[in-house]
PDB file of C-alpha atoms (C1' of nucleotides) in Angstrom:
ATOM      1  CA  MET A   3      -5.351  11.732  42.074  1.00  0.00           C
ATOM      2  CA  GLY A   4      -4.178   8.184  42.536  1.00  0.00           C
ATOM      3  CA  ASN A   5      -6.103   5.199  41.284  1.00  0.00           C
ATOM      4  CA  PHE A   6      -7.789   4.646  44.631  1.00  0.00           C
ATOM      5  CA  THR A   7      -9.833   7.480  46.077  1.00  0.00           C
ATOM      6  CA  ALA A   8     -12.811   7.250  48.385  1.00  0.00           C
ATOM      7  CA  VAL A   9     -14.782   9.471  50.721  1.00  0.00           C
ATOM      8  CA  ILE A  10     -15.378   8.112  54.202  1.00  0.00           C
ATOM      9  CA  ILE A  11     -18.523   9.642  55.642  1.00  0.00           C
ATOM     10  CA  ASP A  12     -20.326   9.769  58.986  1.00  0.00           C
ATOM     11  CA  PHE A  13     -23.568  11.426  60.099  1.00  0.00           C
ATOM     12  CA  GLU A  14     -24.851  12.397  63.508  1.00  0.00           C
ATOM     13  CA  THR A  15     -28.653  12.419  63.469  1.00  0.00           C
ATOM     14  CA  THR A  16     -31.717  13.040  65.627  1.00  0.00           C
ATOM     15  CA  GLY A  17     -32.432   9.296  65.735  1.00  0.00           C
ATOM     16  CA  LEU A  18     -32.276   6.032  63.848  1.00  0.00           C
ATOM     17  CA  SER A  19     -34.719   6.377  60.996  1.00  0.00           C
ATOM     18  CA  PRO A  20     -35.404   9.038  58.377  1.00  0.00           C
ATOM     19  CA  ASN A  21     -38.669   7.190  57.703  1.00  0.00           C
ATOM     20  CA  MET A  22     -39.710   8.073  61.245  1.00  0.00           C
ATOM     21  CA  GLY A  23     -38.915  11.747  60.732  1.00  0.00           C
ATOM     22  CA  ASP A  24     -35.321  11.789  61.885  1.00  0.00           C
ATOM     23  CA  ARG A  25     -32.883  14.276  60.328  1.00  0.00           C
ATOM     24  CA  THR A  26     -29.140  14.731  60.111  1.00  0.00           C
ATOM     25  CA  ILE A  27     -27.489  17.222  62.493  1.00  0.00           C
ATOM     26  CA  GLU A  28     -23.796  16.862  61.590  1.00  0.00           C
ATOM     27  CA  VAL A  29     -21.740  15.401  58.780  1.00  0.00           C
ATOM     28  CA  GLY A  30     -18.048  14.581  58.704  1.00  0.00           C
ATOM     29  CA  ALA A  31     -16.274  13.290  55.614  1.00  0.00           C
ATOM     30  CA  VAL A  32     -12.677  12.695  54.595  1.00  0.00           C
ATOM     31  CA  LEU A  33     -11.186  12.063  51.180  1.00  0.00           C
ATOM     32  CA  ILE A  34      -8.522   9.374  51.061  1.00  0.00           C
ATOM     33  CA  ASP A  35      -6.047   9.074  48.217  1.00  0.00           C
ATOM     34  CA  ASN A  36      -2.916   6.946  48.078  1.00  0.00           C
ATOM     35  CA  ASN A  37      -3.505   5.562  51.566  1.00  0.00           C
ATOM     36  CA  ARG A  38      -3.826   8.876  53.344  1.00  0.00           C
ATOM     37  CA  ILE A  39      -6.351  11.575  54.150  1.00  0.00           C
ATOM     38  CA  VAL A  40      -5.992  14.481  51.709  1.00  0.00           C
ATOM     39  CA  ASP A  41      -9.154  16.527  52.363  1.00  0.00           C
ATOM     40  CA  LYS A  42     -11.816  16.950  55.041  1.00  0.00           C
ATOM     41  CA  PHE A  43     -15.391  18.256  55.289  1.00  0.00           C
ATOM     42  CA  GLN A  44     -17.371  18.932  58.465  1.00  0.00           C
ATOM     43  CA  SER A  45     -20.505  20.858  59.297  1.00  0.00           C
ATOM     44  CA  LEU A  46     -23.244  21.031  61.884  1.00  0.00           C
ATOM     45  CA  MET A  47     -26.717  21.535  60.424  1.00  0.00           C
ATOM     46  CA  ASN A  48     -29.978  22.824  61.792  1.00  0.00           C
ATOM     47  CA  PRO A  49     -32.654  20.126  61.397  1.00  0.00           C
ATOM     48  CA  GLY A  50     -35.510  22.506  62.186  1.00  0.00           C
ATOM     49  CA  MET A  51     -36.542  20.502  65.229  1.00  0.00           C
ATOM     50  CA  ARG A  52     -35.325  20.074  68.785  1.00  0.00           C
ATOM     51  CA  ILE A  53     -33.038  17.137  69.471  1.00  0.00           C
ATOM     52  CA  SER A  54     -33.565  14.856  72.448  1.00  0.00           C
ATOM     53  CA  THR A  55     -31.534  14.924  75.645  1.00  0.00           C
ATOM     54  CA  PHE A  56     -30.291  11.476  74.675  1.00  0.00           C
ATOM     55  CA  ILE A  57     -28.794  12.802  71.431  1.00  0.00           C
ATOM     56  CA  GLU A  58     -27.342  15.867  73.200  1.00  0.00           C
ATOM     57  CA  GLU A  59     -25.587  13.593  75.680  1.00  0.00           C
ATOM     58  CA  TYR A  60     -24.617  10.935  73.126  1.00  0.00           C
ATOM     59  CA  THR A  61     -22.994  13.375  70.685  1.00  0.00           C
ATOM     60  CA  GLY A  62     -22.202  16.461  72.744  1.00  0.00           C
ATOM     61  CA  ILE A  63     -24.107  18.452  70.121  1.00  0.00           C
ATOM     62  CA  THR A  64     -26.651  20.736  71.812  1.00  0.00           C
ATOM     63  CA  ASN A  65     -29.816  22.466  70.685  1.00  0.00           C
ATOM     64  CA  LYS A  66     -27.997  25.753  71.265  1.00  0.00           C
ATOM     65  CA  MET A  67     -25.186  24.738  68.890  1.00  0.00           C
ATOM     66  CA  LEU A  68     -27.706  23.774  66.219  1.00  0.00           C
ATOM     67  CA  SER A  69     -29.728  26.980  66.580  1.00  0.00           C
ATOM     68  CA  THR A  70     -27.011  28.936  64.782  1.00  0.00           C
ATOM     69  CA  ALA A  71     -26.058  26.201  62.282  1.00  0.00           C
ATOM     70  CA  ALA A  72     -26.849  26.329  58.566  1.00  0.00           C
ATOM     71  CA  PRO A  73     -30.014  24.572  57.357  1.00  0.00           C
ATOM     72  CA  VAL A  74     -29.571  20.920  56.363  1.00  0.00           C
ATOM     73  CA  LYS A  75     -30.304  21.638  52.691  1.00  0.00           C
ATOM     74  CA  ASP A  76     -27.504  24.213  52.436  1.00  0.00           C
ATOM     75  CA  VAL A  77     -24.980  21.785  53.926  1.00  0.00           C
ATOM     76  CA  MET A  78     -26.179  18.982  51.663  1.00  0.00           C
ATOM     77  CA  LYS A  79     -25.403  21.039  48.561  1.00  0.00           C
ATOM     78  CA  ASN A  80     -21.825  21.510  49.761  1.00  0.00           C
ATOM     79  CA  LEU A  81     -21.576  17.874  50.808  1.00  0.00           C
ATOM     80  CA  ALA A  82     -22.722  16.747  47.354  1.00  0.00           C
ATOM     81  CA  ARG A  83     -19.857  18.757  45.848  1.00  0.00           C
ATOM     82  CA  PHE A  84     -17.374  17.235  48.302  1.00  0.00           C
ATOM     83  CA  ILE A  85     -18.346  13.624  47.677  1.00  0.00           C
ATOM     84  CA  HIS A  86     -18.468  14.331  43.928  1.00  0.00           C
ATOM     85  CA  GLN A  87     -18.196  10.992  42.143  1.00  0.00           C
ATOM     86  CA  HIS A  88     -16.029   9.268  44.724  1.00  0.00           C
ATOM     87  CA  HIS A  89     -16.729   5.851  46.142  1.00  0.00           C
ATOM     88  CA  LEU A  90     -18.223   6.111  49.635  1.00  0.00           C
ATOM     89  CA  VAL A  91     -17.422   4.209  52.827  1.00  0.00           C
ATOM     90  CA  ALA A  92     -19.147   4.279  56.207  1.00  0.00           C
ATOM     91  CA  HIS A  93     -19.191   2.186  59.374  1.00  0.00           C
ATOM     92  CA  ASN A  94     -22.560   0.418  59.100  1.00  0.00           C
ATOM     93  CA  ALA A  95     -23.103   1.983  55.677  1.00  0.00           C
ATOM     94  CA  SER A  96     -26.794   1.083  55.529  1.00  0.00           C
ATOM     95  CA  PHE A  97     -27.382   3.692  58.243  1.00  0.00           C
ATOM     96  CA  ASP A  98     -25.433   6.580  56.681  1.00  0.00           C
ATOM     97  CA  CYS A  99     -26.631   5.634  53.187  1.00  0.00           C
ATOM     98  CA  LYS A 100     -30.311   5.891  54.097  1.00  0.00           C
ATOM     99  CA  PHE A 101     -29.808   9.300  55.749  1.00  0.00           C
ATOM    100  CA  LEU A 102     -27.679  10.592  52.862  1.00  0.00           C
ATOM    101  CA  ASP A 103     -30.270   9.486  50.327  1.00  0.00           C
ATOM    102  CA  ALA A 104     -33.151  10.930  52.357  1.00  0.00           C
ATOM    103  CA  GLU A 105     -31.479  14.348  52.759  1.00  0.00           C
ATOM    104  CA  LEU A 106     -30.323  14.470  49.132  1.00  0.00           C
ATOM    105  CA  ALA A 107     -33.887  13.674  48.041  1.00  0.00           C
ATOM    106  CA  ARG A 108     -35.063  16.782  49.900  1.00  0.00           C
ATOM    107  CA  ILE A 109     -32.884  18.910  47.579  1.00  0.00           C
ATOM    108  CA  SER A 110     -33.827  16.810  44.530  1.00  0.00           C
ATOM    109  CA  HIS A 111     -30.426  15.179  44.279  1.00  0.00           C
ATOM    110  CA  LYS A 112     -29.858  11.494  43.686  1.00  0.00           C
ATOM    111  CA  ARG A 113     -26.773   9.616  44.867  1.00  0.00           C
ATOM    112  CA  LYS A 114     -24.903   7.747  42.178  1.00  0.00           C
ATOM    113  CA  ASN A 115     -21.888   6.776  44.281  1.00  0.00           C
ATOM    114  CA  ASP A 116     -21.200   3.194  45.303  1.00  0.00           C
ATOM    115  CA  PHE A 117     -21.164   2.492  49.042  1.00  0.00           C
ATOM    116  CA  ALA A 118     -18.928   0.072  50.935  1.00  0.00           C
ATOM    117  CA  CYS A 119     -19.295  -0.827  54.603  1.00  0.00           C
ATOM    118  CA  SER A 120     -16.358  -0.946  57.022  1.00  0.00           C
ATOM    119  CA  LEU A 121     -18.487  -2.861  59.554  1.00  0.00           C
ATOM    120  CA  LEU A 122     -19.176  -5.722  57.134  1.00  0.00           C
ATOM    121  CA  SER A 123     -15.505  -5.823  56.083  1.00  0.00           C
ATOM    122  CA  ALA A 124     -14.282  -5.761  59.685  1.00  0.00           C
ATOM    123  CA  ARG A 125     -16.568  -8.632  60.685  1.00  0.00           C
ATOM    124  CA  ARG A 126     -14.759 -10.721  58.063  1.00  0.00           C
ATOM    125  CA  ILE A 127     -11.184  -9.494  58.443  1.00  0.00           C
ATOM    126  CA  TYR A 128     -11.130  -9.214  62.255  1.00  0.00           C
ATOM    127  CA  GLN A 129     -13.219 -12.218  63.247  1.00  0.00           C
ATOM    128  CA  ASP A 130     -11.491 -12.405  66.638  1.00  0.00           C
ATOM    129  CA  ALA A 131     -12.250  -8.815  67.689  1.00  0.00           C
ATOM    130  CA  PRO A 132     -14.319  -8.511  70.916  1.00  0.00           C
ATOM    131  CA  ASN A 133     -17.051  -6.849  68.858  1.00  0.00           C
ATOM    132  CA  HIS A 134     -17.208  -4.676  65.735  1.00  0.00           C
ATOM    133  CA  LYS A 135     -18.258  -1.306  67.063  1.00  0.00           C
ATOM    134  CA  LEU A 136     -16.101   1.473  65.611  1.00  0.00           C
ATOM    135  CA  GLU A 137     -14.686   2.413  69.020  1.00  0.00           C
ATOM    136  CA  THR A 138     -13.735  -1.175  69.821  1.00  0.00           C
ATOM    137  CA  LEU A 139     -12.044  -1.731  66.460  1.00  0.00           C
ATOM    138  CA  VAL A 140     -10.064   1.502  66.791  1.00  0.00           C
ATOM    139  CA  ARG A 141      -8.716   0.292  70.148  1.00  0.00           C
ATOM    140  CA  TYR A 142      -8.226  -3.274  68.886  1.00  0.00           C
ATOM    141  CA  LYS A 143      -5.965  -2.026  66.062  1.00  0.00           C
ATOM    142  CA  ASN A 144      -4.288   0.685  68.146  1.00  0.00           C
ATOM    143  CA  ILE A 145      -5.442   3.425  65.794  1.00  0.00           C
ATOM    144  CA  LYS A 146      -4.558   6.880  67.103  1.00  0.00           C
ATOM    145  CA  THR A 147      -7.409   9.124  68.198  1.00  0.00           C
ATOM    146  CA  ASP A 148      -7.855  12.350  70.121  1.00  0.00           C
ATOM    147  CA  GLY A 149     -10.414  10.598  72.355  1.00  0.00           C
ATOM    148  CA  THR A 150     -13.444  12.109  70.610  1.00  0.00           C
ATOM    149  CA  TYR A 151     -16.239   9.671  69.746  1.00  0.00           C
ATOM    150  CA  HIS A 152     -19.704  10.195  68.310  1.00  0.00           C
ATOM    151  CA  ARG A 153     -18.802  13.402  66.517  1.00  0.00           C
ATOM    152  CA  ALA A 154     -19.008  13.208  62.749  1.00  0.00           C
ATOM    153  CA  LEU A 155     -15.512  14.242  61.676  1.00  0.00           C
ATOM    154  CA  ALA A 156     -13.763  12.283  64.425  1.00  0.00           C
ATOM    155  CA  ASP A 157     -15.728   9.158  63.556  1.00  0.00           C
ATOM    156  CA  ALA A 158     -15.110   9.634  59.807  1.00  0.00           C
ATOM    157  CA  GLU A 159     -11.367  10.003  60.410  1.00  0.00           C
ATOM    158  CA  MET A 160     -11.249   6.894  62.618  1.00  0.00           C
ATOM    159  CA  THR A 161     -13.259   4.944  60.046  1.00  0.00           C
ATOM    160  CA  ALA A 162     -10.829   6.085  57.337  1.00  0.00           C
ATOM    161  CA  HIS A 163      -7.817   4.879  59.339  1.00  0.00           C
ATOM    162  CA  LEU A 164      -9.591   1.589  60.054  1.00  0.00           C
ATOM    163  CA  TRP A 165     -10.415   1.195  56.357  1.00  0.00           C
ATOM    164  CA  LEU A 166      -6.793   1.833  55.323  1.00  0.00           C
ATOM    165  CA  ARG A 167      -5.596  -0.548  58.012  1.00  0.00           C
ATOM    166  CA  MET A 168      -7.913  -3.315  56.809  1.00  0.00           C
ATOM    167  CA  MET A 169      -6.608  -2.932  53.253  1.00  0.00           C
ATOM    168  CA  ALA A 170      -3.029  -3.053  54.507  1.00  0.00           C
ATOM    169  CA  ASP A 171      -3.734  -6.105  56.668  1.00  0.00           C
ATOM    170  CA  ILE A 172      -5.297  -8.210  53.914  1.00  0.00           C
ATOM    171  CA  LYS A 173      -2.536  -7.105  51.537  1.00  0.00           C
ATOM    172  CA  SER A 174       0.165  -8.396  53.845  1.00  0.00           C
ATOM    173  CA  GLU A 175      -1.726 -11.463  55.033  1.00  0.00           C
ATOM    174  CA  TYR A 176      -2.595 -12.692  51.551  1.00  0.00           C
ATOM    175  CA  GLY A 177       0.347 -11.220  49.625  1.00  0.00           C
ATOM    176  CA  LEU A 178      -1.871  -9.007  47.480  1.00  0.00           C
ATOM    177  CA  LYS A 179      -0.338  -6.260  45.346  1.00  0.00           C
ATOM    178  CA  ASN A 180      -3.456  -4.190  44.991  1.00  0.00           C
ATOM    179  CA  VAL A 181      -6.643  -3.980  47.032  1.00  0.00           C
ATOM    180  CA  THR A 182      -9.421  -2.176  45.188  1.00  0.00           C
ATOM    181  CA  PHE A 183     -12.588  -0.566  46.461  1.00  0.00           C
ATOM    182  CA  GLN A 184     -14.547  -3.203  44.592  1.00  0.00           C
ATOM    183  CA  LEU A 185     -12.652  -6.011  46.333  1.00  0.00           C
ATOM    184  CA  MET A 186     -13.380  -4.455  49.743  1.00  0.00           C
ATOM    185  CA  GLN A 187     -17.015  -3.957  48.796  1.00  0.00           C
ATOM    186  CA  GLN A 188     -17.404  -7.561  47.645  1.00  0.00           C
ATOM    187  CA  LEU A 189     -15.599  -8.826  50.727  1.00  0.00           C
ATOM    188  CA  GLY A 190     -18.484  -7.464  52.818  1.00  0.00           C
ATOM    189  CA  LYS A 191     -20.832 -10.021  51.257  1.00  0.00           C
ATOM    190  CA  VAL A 192     -18.582 -13.094  51.407  1.00  0.00           C
ATOM    191  CA  PRO A 193     -19.563 -15.806  53.926  1.00  0.00           C
ATOM    192  CA  LYS A 194     -17.232 -15.462  56.925  1.00  0.00           C
ATOM    193  CA  LYS A 195     -15.830 -18.954  56.537  1.00  0.00           C
ATOM    194  CA  LYS A 196     -14.899 -18.285  52.905  1.00  0.00           C
ATOM    195  CA  VAL A 197     -12.953 -15.038  53.359  1.00  0.00           C
ATOM    196  CA  GLY A 198      -9.542 -16.666  52.884  1.00  0.00           C
ATOM    197  CA  GLU A 199     -10.709 -18.544  49.829  1.00  0.00           C
ATOM    198  CA  PHE A 200     -12.227 -15.364  48.350  1.00  0.00           C
ATOM    199  CA  LEU A 201      -9.100 -13.255  48.853  1.00  0.00           C
ATOM    200  CA  LYS A 202      -6.763 -15.899  47.453  1.00  0.00           C
ATOM    201  CA  LYS A 203      -8.923 -16.245  44.359  1.00  0.00           C
ATOM    202  CA  ASN A 204      -9.825 -12.579  43.730  1.00  0.00           C
ATOM    203  CA  GLY A 205      -6.866 -10.650  45.074  1.00  0.00           C
ATOM    204  CA  ALA A 206      -4.333  -9.981  42.344  1.00  0.00           C
TER     205      ALA A 206
ATOM    206  C1'  DT G  12     -54.694   4.424  71.440  1.00  0.00           C
ATOM    207  C1'  DG G  13     -50.624   2.394  70.556  1.00  0.00           C
ATOM    208  C1'  DC G  14     -47.741   1.174  67.334  1.00  0.00           C
ATOM    209  C1'  DC G  15     -42.812   2.740  65.839  1.00  0.00           C
ATOM    210  C1'  DA G  16     -35.669   1.163  61.878  1.00  0.00           C
ATOM    211  C1'  DG G  17     -33.698  -2.061  59.212  1.00  0.00           C
ATOM    212  C1'  DG G  18     -30.076  -4.898  57.188  1.00  0.00           C
ATOM    213  C1'  DC G  19     -26.912  -8.478  58.410  1.00  0.00           C
ATOM    214  C1'  DC G  20     -26.028 -12.934  60.343  1.00  0.00           C
ATOM    215  C1'  DC G  21     -26.263 -16.917  63.383  1.00  0.00           C
ATOM    216  C1'  DT G  22     -28.960 -20.912  64.791  1.00  0.00           C
ATOM    217  C1'  DC G  23     -32.149 -24.846  68.537  1.00  0.00           C
ATOM    218  C1'  DT G  24     -33.373 -21.945  60.462  1.00  0.00           C
ATOM    219  C1'  DT G  25     -36.249 -21.111  55.781  1.00  0.00           C
ATOM    220  C1'  DT G  26     -44.001 -21.642  58.230  1.00  0.00           C
ATOM    221  C1'  DA G  27     -38.452 -17.689  63.060  1.00  0.00           C
ATOM    222  C1'  DG G  28     -36.291 -15.358  66.600  1.00  0.00           C
ATOM    223  C1'  DG G  29     -32.871 -12.542  68.401  1.00  0.00           C
ATOM    224  C1'  DG G  30     -28.205 -10.175  68.801  1.00  0.00           C
ATOM    225  C1'  DC G  31     -25.278  -6.833  66.475  1.00  0.00           C
ATOM    226  C1'  DC G  32     -24.447  -2.190  64.548  1.00  0.00           C
ATOM    227  C1'  DT G  33     -25.595   2.754  63.340  1.00  0.00           C
ATOM    228  C1'  DT G  34     -28.076   7.756  66.232  1.00  0.00           C
TER     229       DT G  34
END
DNA sequence: TGCCAGGCCCTCTTTAGGGCCTT
């Protein structure tokens, strides 16, 4: 393993809030090491409830597909092994973090991994982008895709490429030798007008 | 019955409101 590894993760869910009873229905995750994807994890999961027509149409995941999928708790055990002790990244991490924590709690696991957010980083690095949706940013940076959106592994892979691209872009723009997870994480909290100042001061 | 996410971030701001993101 190189000195920079992270797992980029994405969930498809029955809705927006685990506090309102929503569950995860698919997870996709990729391990990045030395600026490339070196491992992948994907699974549908049966949430034990029917999903809405909106979610079927939004994701392409149907109730029929989920009827034969493994229970959420079984997938979560495997997911916990995959993410291990790696740093975690997601696009709008607060969303994926709350679902991950809620599902891990159901199997009496507790997340110890740090989370970073590609949405917060992108809002600072690409301030001229039309907007900061994952799909828009992928097109804005000409990141290759197979045209699949709103499926967990496809979105995790696109987020990983976006994340690597953001690190490369601030490296070249500010002449940085090394961009750490912690720097990217902290960047997400820096006031937008102070991004240049922050990177010049903290980037080694 | 009717309610219903929540964190970030900007601004006509902080005794608030609303758009952006995620499904």
